[in-house]
Amino acid sequence: MIRRCCRRISRSKKCCLRHYEWGDNYLGETWEDAGEQIDGTLLTDRREDWGENLPEEVVLLTCGIDVQDDRFEREFVGWGRDEGCWSLDYQVIYGDPSAPAIWNEREDCLKQTYAHPKGVDLPIRATSIDSGGHYTSAVYGFVKSREARRIFAIKGVGGEGRALVSRPAKNNVGKVRLFPVGVDTAKELLYGRLKIIDPGPGYCHFPEGRDDEYFRQLTGEKIVTKYSQGRARRAWVKTRARNEALDVRVYAIAAFTLLNLNINRVAQRFKNKQAVKPVEPIDEPIMRRPAPRKSSGGFVNSWRGY
């Protein structure tokens, strides 16, 4: 019987697919294809020098934070028309996430602003912090009093077809709004945009000086098709040990999604604003206050106002 199956496989035009089906149906094995992956070295050519200020196209900022056992990793991402995005800053901050001092540093970090060419300073509009690691309670404690500033706790949920961000739940020990994030959906969105080669809608920009390791981490997973029990499903698998840059970008995308706004309308309103011109000093003569008149007549006249 196995020989007959092998002959059928060899005659098939879709030999590879039939091989998966044969192994699945007759041997009970699970198979996966080679997968789709992006070459991170090709993204290094996108590095740009946009100076100290924000690129003029950026109108909104979000942040994604990943909490590891010995460090934080965070990225500030700028957004513009048609969801073009700019990686503004990526940092790895080492320290003990259980210590309050390092969370105070995160507080100061999230309060910083970026100077825009129009003469205004843009703040971080929304932040997503992953709560799925070993420091869930610390994350809950940090976001609880800061949700009004759009600093949210999130938890990644795998699987195809999930919403990028789902309705939050508060049935957790911190009683905070915990937003489930469809990480597979976000990664598929990101990888699709990383394949865009011409600046424009959805294009991803990166700054000059960003190291090569960042790009290796950003593309540190591939999507494969797995065959099990006669069914095919797509899944994301790691191609290297470190891929925090990918996770952090997913969290920044989730923060942008949580804002639930039309970025093109924001960009148009921003475009209509007049640039704020710096106030130049004006040389004016010094106005001297006249000397007070001396009163005469003693106490009575001074009381009368003379």
Short mmCIF file of C-alpha atoms in Angstrom, two decimals:
data_model
loop_
_atom_site.label_atom_id
_atom_site.label_comp_id
_atom_site.label_asym_id
_atom_site.label_seq_id
_atom_site.Cartn_x
_atom_site.Cartn_y
_atom_site.Cartn_z
CA MET A 1 0.00 0.00 0.00
CA ILE A 2 2.84 2.35 0.83
CA ARG A 3 4.41 1.67 -2.60
CA ARG A 4 1.15 2.53 -4.35
CA CYS A 5 0.98 5.75 -2.35
CA CYS A 6 4.55 6.61 -3.30
CA ARG A 7 3.80 6.04 -7.00
CA ARG A 8 0.81 8.36 -6.75
CA ILE A 9 2.98 11.00 -5.10
CA SER A 10 5.71 10.80 -7.74
CA ARG A 11 3.19 11.20 -10.57
CA SER A 12 1.56 14.23 -9.00
CA LYS A 13 2.35 17.72 -10.26
CA LYS A 14 2.13 18.87 -6.65
CA CYS A 15 4.60 16.40 -5.32
CA CYS A 16 5.52 18.43 -2.27
CA LEU A 17 1.93 18.95 -1.14
CA ARG A 18 1.06 15.28 -1.70
CA HIS A 19 4.11 14.33 0.33
CA TYR A 20 2.72 16.32 3.25
CA GLU A 21 -0.69 14.72 2.81
CA TRP A 22 0.80 11.23 2.68
CA GLY A 23 2.84 11.74 5.82
CA ASP A 24 -0.13 13.29 7.57
CA ASN A 25 -2.80 10.79 6.56
CA TYR A 26 -0.82 7.55 6.53
CA LEU A 27 1.90 8.13 9.12
CA GLY A 28 0.15 10.63 11.38
CA GLU A 29 3.05 13.09 11.10
CA THR A 30 2.89 16.89 11.15
CA TRP A 31 4.69 18.68 8.33
CA GLU A 32 5.56 22.27 7.55
CA ASP A 33 6.89 24.02 4.47
CA ALA A 34 10.06 26.11 4.22
CA GLY A 35 8.12 29.27 5.07
CA GLU A 36 8.25 32.92 4.03
CA GLN A 37 10.88 35.21 5.48
CA ILE A 38 12.26 38.71 4.92
CA ASP A 39 15.99 39.27 4.55
CA GLY A 40 16.84 41.82 7.24
CA THR A 41 20.06 42.87 5.50
CA LEU A 42 18.00 44.37 2.67
CA LEU A 43 16.30 46.74 5.12
CA THR A 44 19.59 48.32 6.16
CA ASP A 45 19.62 50.29 2.90
CA ARG A 46 16.54 52.19 4.12
CA ARG A 47 18.43 54.03 6.84
CA GLU A 48 17.87 57.78 6.48
CA ASP A 49 19.25 60.94 8.05
CA TRP A 50 16.35 63.19 9.04
CA GLY A 51 18.30 65.34 11.48
CA GLU A 52 17.53 66.21 15.08
CA ASN A 53 13.88 67.12 14.53
CA LEU A 54 11.08 64.80 13.51
CA PRO A 55 10.49 64.17 9.81
CA GLU A 56 7.87 66.67 8.67
CA GLU A 57 5.48 63.86 7.66
CA VAL A 58 5.22 62.53 11.23
CA VAL A 59 2.09 63.74 13.05
CA LEU A 60 1.65 61.21 15.86
CA LEU A 61 3.86 59.10 18.15
CA THR A 62 3.32 55.74 19.87
CA CYS A 63 5.51 53.51 22.01
CA GLY A 64 5.88 49.76 22.52
CA ILE A 65 7.61 48.27 25.58
CA ASP A 66 8.74 44.69 26.17
CA VAL A 67 9.60 43.60 29.72
CA GLN A 68 12.32 40.96 30.01
CA ASP A 69 13.81 39.41 33.16
CA ASP A 70 16.79 41.78 33.24
CA ARG A 71 15.83 44.69 30.99
CA PHE A 72 13.25 46.76 29.15
CA GLU A 73 13.23 47.20 25.39
CA ARG A 74 11.22 50.04 23.92
CA GLU A 75 10.67 51.77 20.60
CA PHE A 76 9.17 55.15 19.73
CA VAL A 77 7.38 55.05 16.37
CA GLY A 78 6.15 58.05 14.40
CA TRP A 79 3.10 57.82 12.14
CA GLY A 80 2.07 59.82 9.10
CA ARG A 81 -0.43 59.86 6.25
CA ASP A 82 -1.58 56.43 4.99
CA GLU A 83 0.11 54.82 8.02
CA GLY A 84 3.65 55.40 6.86
CA CYS A 85 5.85 54.92 9.92
CA TRP A 86 9.25 56.04 11.21
CA SER A 87 11.33 54.22 13.83
CA LEU A 88 12.44 57.22 15.87
CA ASP A 89 14.32 55.61 18.74
CA TYR A 90 15.03 52.11 20.06
CA GLN A 91 16.59 51.52 23.45
CA VAL A 92 17.54 48.58 25.66
CA ILE A 93 17.52 49.56 29.35
CA TYR A 94 19.06 47.04 31.73
CA GLY A 95 17.78 46.73 35.28
CA ASP A 96 15.54 44.76 37.62
CA PRO A 97 11.87 45.14 36.56
CA SER A 98 10.80 44.41 40.14
CA ALA A 99 12.54 47.58 41.40
CA PRO A 100 10.38 50.75 41.56
CA ALA A 101 13.28 52.98 40.48
CA ILE A 102 13.44 51.57 36.96
CA TRP A 103 9.69 52.11 36.52
CA ASN A 104 10.16 55.73 37.57
CA GLU A 105 12.68 56.05 34.75
CA ARG A 106 10.07 54.69 32.33
CA GLU A 107 7.67 57.35 33.59
CA ASP A 108 10.16 60.11 32.73
CA CYS A 109 10.90 58.50 29.39
CA LEU A 110 7.24 58.45 28.36
CA LYS A 111 6.86 62.14 29.21
CA GLN A 112 9.47 63.27 26.71
CA THR A 113 8.47 65.09 23.54
CA TYR A 114 9.91 65.41 20.04
CA ALA A 115 10.49 68.71 18.27
CA HIS A 116 8.66 69.03 14.95
CA PRO A 117 9.72 71.30 12.05
CA LYS A 118 6.45 73.23 12.46
CA GLY A 119 7.72 74.47 15.79
CA VAL A 120 5.61 72.25 18.08
CA ASP A 121 6.59 69.40 20.39
CA LEU A 122 4.80 66.08 19.88
CA PRO A 123 4.20 63.84 22.93
CA ILE A 124 3.77 60.07 23.03
CA ARG A 125 0.05 59.63 22.37
CA ALA A 126 -0.26 55.96 23.40
CA THR A 127 1.93 53.22 24.91
CA SER A 128 1.48 49.44 25.03
CA ILE A 129 3.38 47.40 27.63
CA ASP A 130 3.53 43.62 27.40
CA SER A 131 2.28 41.98 30.60
CA GLY A 132 2.81 38.37 29.58
CA GLY A 133 6.22 37.82 31.20
CA HIS A 134 7.37 37.25 34.77
CA TYR A 135 6.54 40.77 35.95
CA THR A 136 2.82 40.94 35.26
CA SER A 137 1.98 42.51 38.63
CA ALA A 138 4.63 45.21 38.15
CA VAL A 139 3.15 46.09 34.76
CA TYR A 140 -0.35 46.25 36.22
CA GLY A 141 0.85 48.49 39.03
CA PHE A 142 2.51 50.88 36.60
CA VAL A 143 -0.40 51.28 34.17
CA LYS A 144 -3.21 51.38 36.75
CA SER A 145 -2.88 55.09 37.51
CA ARG A 146 -1.78 56.01 33.98
CA GLU A 147 -4.54 54.63 31.77
CA ALA A 148 -5.91 58.16 31.34
CA ARG A 149 -2.61 58.96 29.60
CA ARG A 150 -3.20 55.99 27.27
CA ILE A 151 -0.56 53.77 28.85
CA PHE A 152 -2.05 50.29 28.51
CA ALA A 153 -1.26 46.73 29.54
CA ILE A 154 -1.49 44.22 26.70
CA LYS A 155 -1.12 40.48 26.29
CA GLY A 156 -0.20 38.79 23.04
CA VAL A 157 -2.54 36.09 21.74
CA GLY A 158 -1.47 33.84 18.86
CA GLY A 159 -3.59 32.32 16.13
CA GLU A 160 -4.88 33.18 12.69
CA GLY A 161 -7.80 35.50 12.09
CA ARG A 162 -7.70 37.31 15.42
CA ALA A 163 -8.42 41.02 15.70
CA LEU A 164 -5.30 43.12 16.03
CA VAL A 165 -6.67 44.50 19.31
CA SER A 166 -9.71 43.05 21.08
CA ARG A 167 -12.04 44.35 23.77
CA PRO A 168 -10.23 44.65 27.12
CA ALA A 169 -11.03 42.64 30.23
CA LYS A 170 -10.57 43.63 33.88
CA ASN A 171 -10.78 40.17 35.45
CA ASN A 172 -7.12 40.27 36.49
CA VAL A 173 -5.33 40.75 39.80
CA GLY A 174 -4.55 44.38 39.00
CA LYS A 175 -8.12 45.23 37.91
CA VAL A 176 -6.66 47.10 34.94
CA ARG A 177 -7.90 47.09 31.37
CA LEU A 178 -5.93 44.29 29.73
CA PHE A 179 -6.06 44.39 25.92
CA PRO A 180 -5.55 41.11 23.99
CA VAL A 181 -3.36 41.69 20.92
CA GLY A 182 -3.52 39.37 17.92
CA VAL A 183 0.24 39.12 17.45
CA ASP A 184 0.04 36.94 14.33
CA THR A 185 -2.23 39.50 12.69
CA ALA A 186 0.13 42.33 13.62
CA LYS A 187 3.19 40.47 12.33
CA GLU A 188 1.48 39.72 9.03
CA LEU A 189 0.62 43.40 8.69
CA LEU A 190 4.17 44.48 9.53
CA TYR A 191 5.87 41.99 7.20
CA GLY A 192 3.57 43.03 4.39
CA ARG A 193 4.67 46.62 4.86
CA LEU A 194 8.34 45.75 5.17
CA LYS A 195 8.04 44.35 1.65
CA ILE A 196 7.04 47.79 0.31
CA ILE A 197 10.16 49.12 -1.41
CA ASP A 198 9.08 52.64 -2.39
CA PRO A 199 8.34 55.41 0.14
CA GLY A 200 4.63 56.08 0.36
CA PRO A 201 1.58 54.49 2.02
CA GLY A 202 2.58 51.93 4.63
CA TYR A 203 6.32 52.33 4.02
CA CYS A 204 8.63 51.75 7.02
CA HIS A 205 11.44 54.28 7.57
CA PHE A 206 14.52 53.70 9.73
CA PRO A 207 17.09 56.19 11.04
CA GLU A 208 20.72 56.48 10.09
CA GLY A 209 22.91 54.74 12.64
CA ARG A 210 20.44 51.97 13.54
CA ASP A 211 22.58 48.85 14.08
CA ASP A 212 22.33 45.67 12.02
CA GLU A 213 21.22 43.58 15.01
CA TYR A 214 17.96 45.54 15.13
CA PHE A 215 17.10 44.48 11.58
CA ARG A 216 18.03 40.86 12.29
CA GLN A 217 15.66 40.86 15.26
CA LEU A 218 12.90 42.66 13.36
CA THR A 219 12.91 39.88 10.75
CA GLY A 220 13.70 37.10 13.23
CA GLU A 221 10.59 35.04 12.46
CA LYS A 222 9.09 33.43 9.40
CA ILE A 223 5.60 32.27 8.59
CA VAL A 224 5.20 28.61 7.68
CA THR A 225 2.28 26.45 6.62
CA LYS A 226 1.83 23.41 8.84
CA TYR A 227 -0.19 20.36 7.84
CA SER A 228 -1.85 18.38 10.60
CA GLN A 229 -4.79 15.95 10.47
CA GLY A 230 -5.51 16.89 6.89
CA ARG A 231 -5.65 20.62 7.61
CA ALA A 232 -3.26 23.41 6.71
CA ARG A 233 -2.62 26.31 9.07
CA ARG A 234 -0.15 29.17 9.03
CA ALA A 235 2.06 29.80 12.04
CA TRP A 236 4.95 32.09 12.99
CA VAL A 237 8.19 30.43 14.09
CA LYS A 238 11.48 31.91 15.28
CA THR A 239 14.53 31.73 13.05
CA ARG A 240 16.89 33.03 15.76
CA ALA A 241 16.98 33.30 19.55
CA ARG A 242 16.57 37.09 19.80
CA ASN A 243 13.57 38.78 18.20
CA GLU A 244 12.62 41.47 20.73
CA ALA A 245 12.66 44.21 18.07
CA LEU A 246 9.82 42.42 16.28
CA ASP A 247 7.78 42.09 19.48
CA VAL A 248 8.32 45.72 20.44
CA ARG A 249 7.22 46.95 17.01
CA VAL A 250 4.08 44.81 17.30
CA TYR A 251 3.31 46.54 20.61
CA ALA A 252 3.82 50.00 19.06
CA ILE A 253 1.41 49.02 16.26
CA ALA A 254 -1.08 47.89 18.92
CA ALA A 255 -0.79 51.28 20.65
CA PHE A 256 -1.54 53.01 17.34
CA THR A 257 -4.56 50.76 16.80
CA LEU A 258 -5.86 51.49 20.31
CA LEU A 259 -6.09 55.19 19.44
CA ASN A 260 -8.75 54.27 16.87
CA LEU A 261 -8.31 57.40 14.78
CA ASN A 262 -8.12 58.37 11.13
CA ILE A 263 -4.45 59.21 10.66
CA ASN A 264 -5.13 61.00 7.35
CA ARG A 265 -7.48 63.45 9.06
CA VAL A 266 -4.87 64.06 11.74
CA ALA A 267 -2.25 64.65 9.04
CA GLN A 268 -4.52 67.09 7.21
CA ARG A 269 -5.27 69.10 10.35
CA PHE A 270 -1.58 69.18 11.11
CA LYS A 271 -0.79 70.33 7.58
CA ASN A 272 -3.27 73.19 7.88
CA LYS A 273 -1.54 74.51 10.97
CA GLN A 274 0.73 77.46 10.43
CA ALA A 275 4.33 76.91 11.37
CA VAL A 276 5.17 78.49 14.69
CA LYS A 277 7.86 81.09 14.09
CA PRO A 278 10.36 81.80 16.85
CA VAL A 279 9.85 85.16 18.53
CA GLU A 280 12.74 87.48 17.76
CA PRO A 281 13.83 89.97 20.42
CA ILE A 282 12.89 93.59 19.68
CA ASP A 283 15.16 96.42 20.70
CA GLU A 284 12.96 98.86 22.59
CA PRO A 285 13.97 101.91 24.62
CA ILE A 286 13.95 101.33 28.32
CA MET A 287 10.96 103.12 29.81
CA ARG A 288 11.95 104.75 33.06
CA ARG A 289 9.31 105.08 35.72
CA PRO A 290 8.86 108.72 36.73
CA ALA A 291 10.00 109.60 40.20
CA PRO A 292 7.14 109.90 42.71
CA ARG A 293 6.06 113.42 43.64
CA LYS A 294 6.92 114.50 47.09
CA SER A 295 3.89 115.40 49.15
CA SER A 296 3.80 118.54 51.21
CA GLY A 297 1.69 119.60 54.10
CA GLY A 298 2.33 116.75 56.44
CA PHE A 299 -0.11 114.05 57.48
CA VAL A 300 -3.35 115.89 56.68
CA ASN A 301 -2.46 116.70 53.08
CA SER A 302 -1.16 113.19 52.46
CA TRP A 303 -4.44 111.77 53.78
CA ARG A 304 -6.36 114.03 51.39
CA GLY A 305 -4.29 112.76 48.48
CA TYR A 306 -2.37 115.99 47.77
#
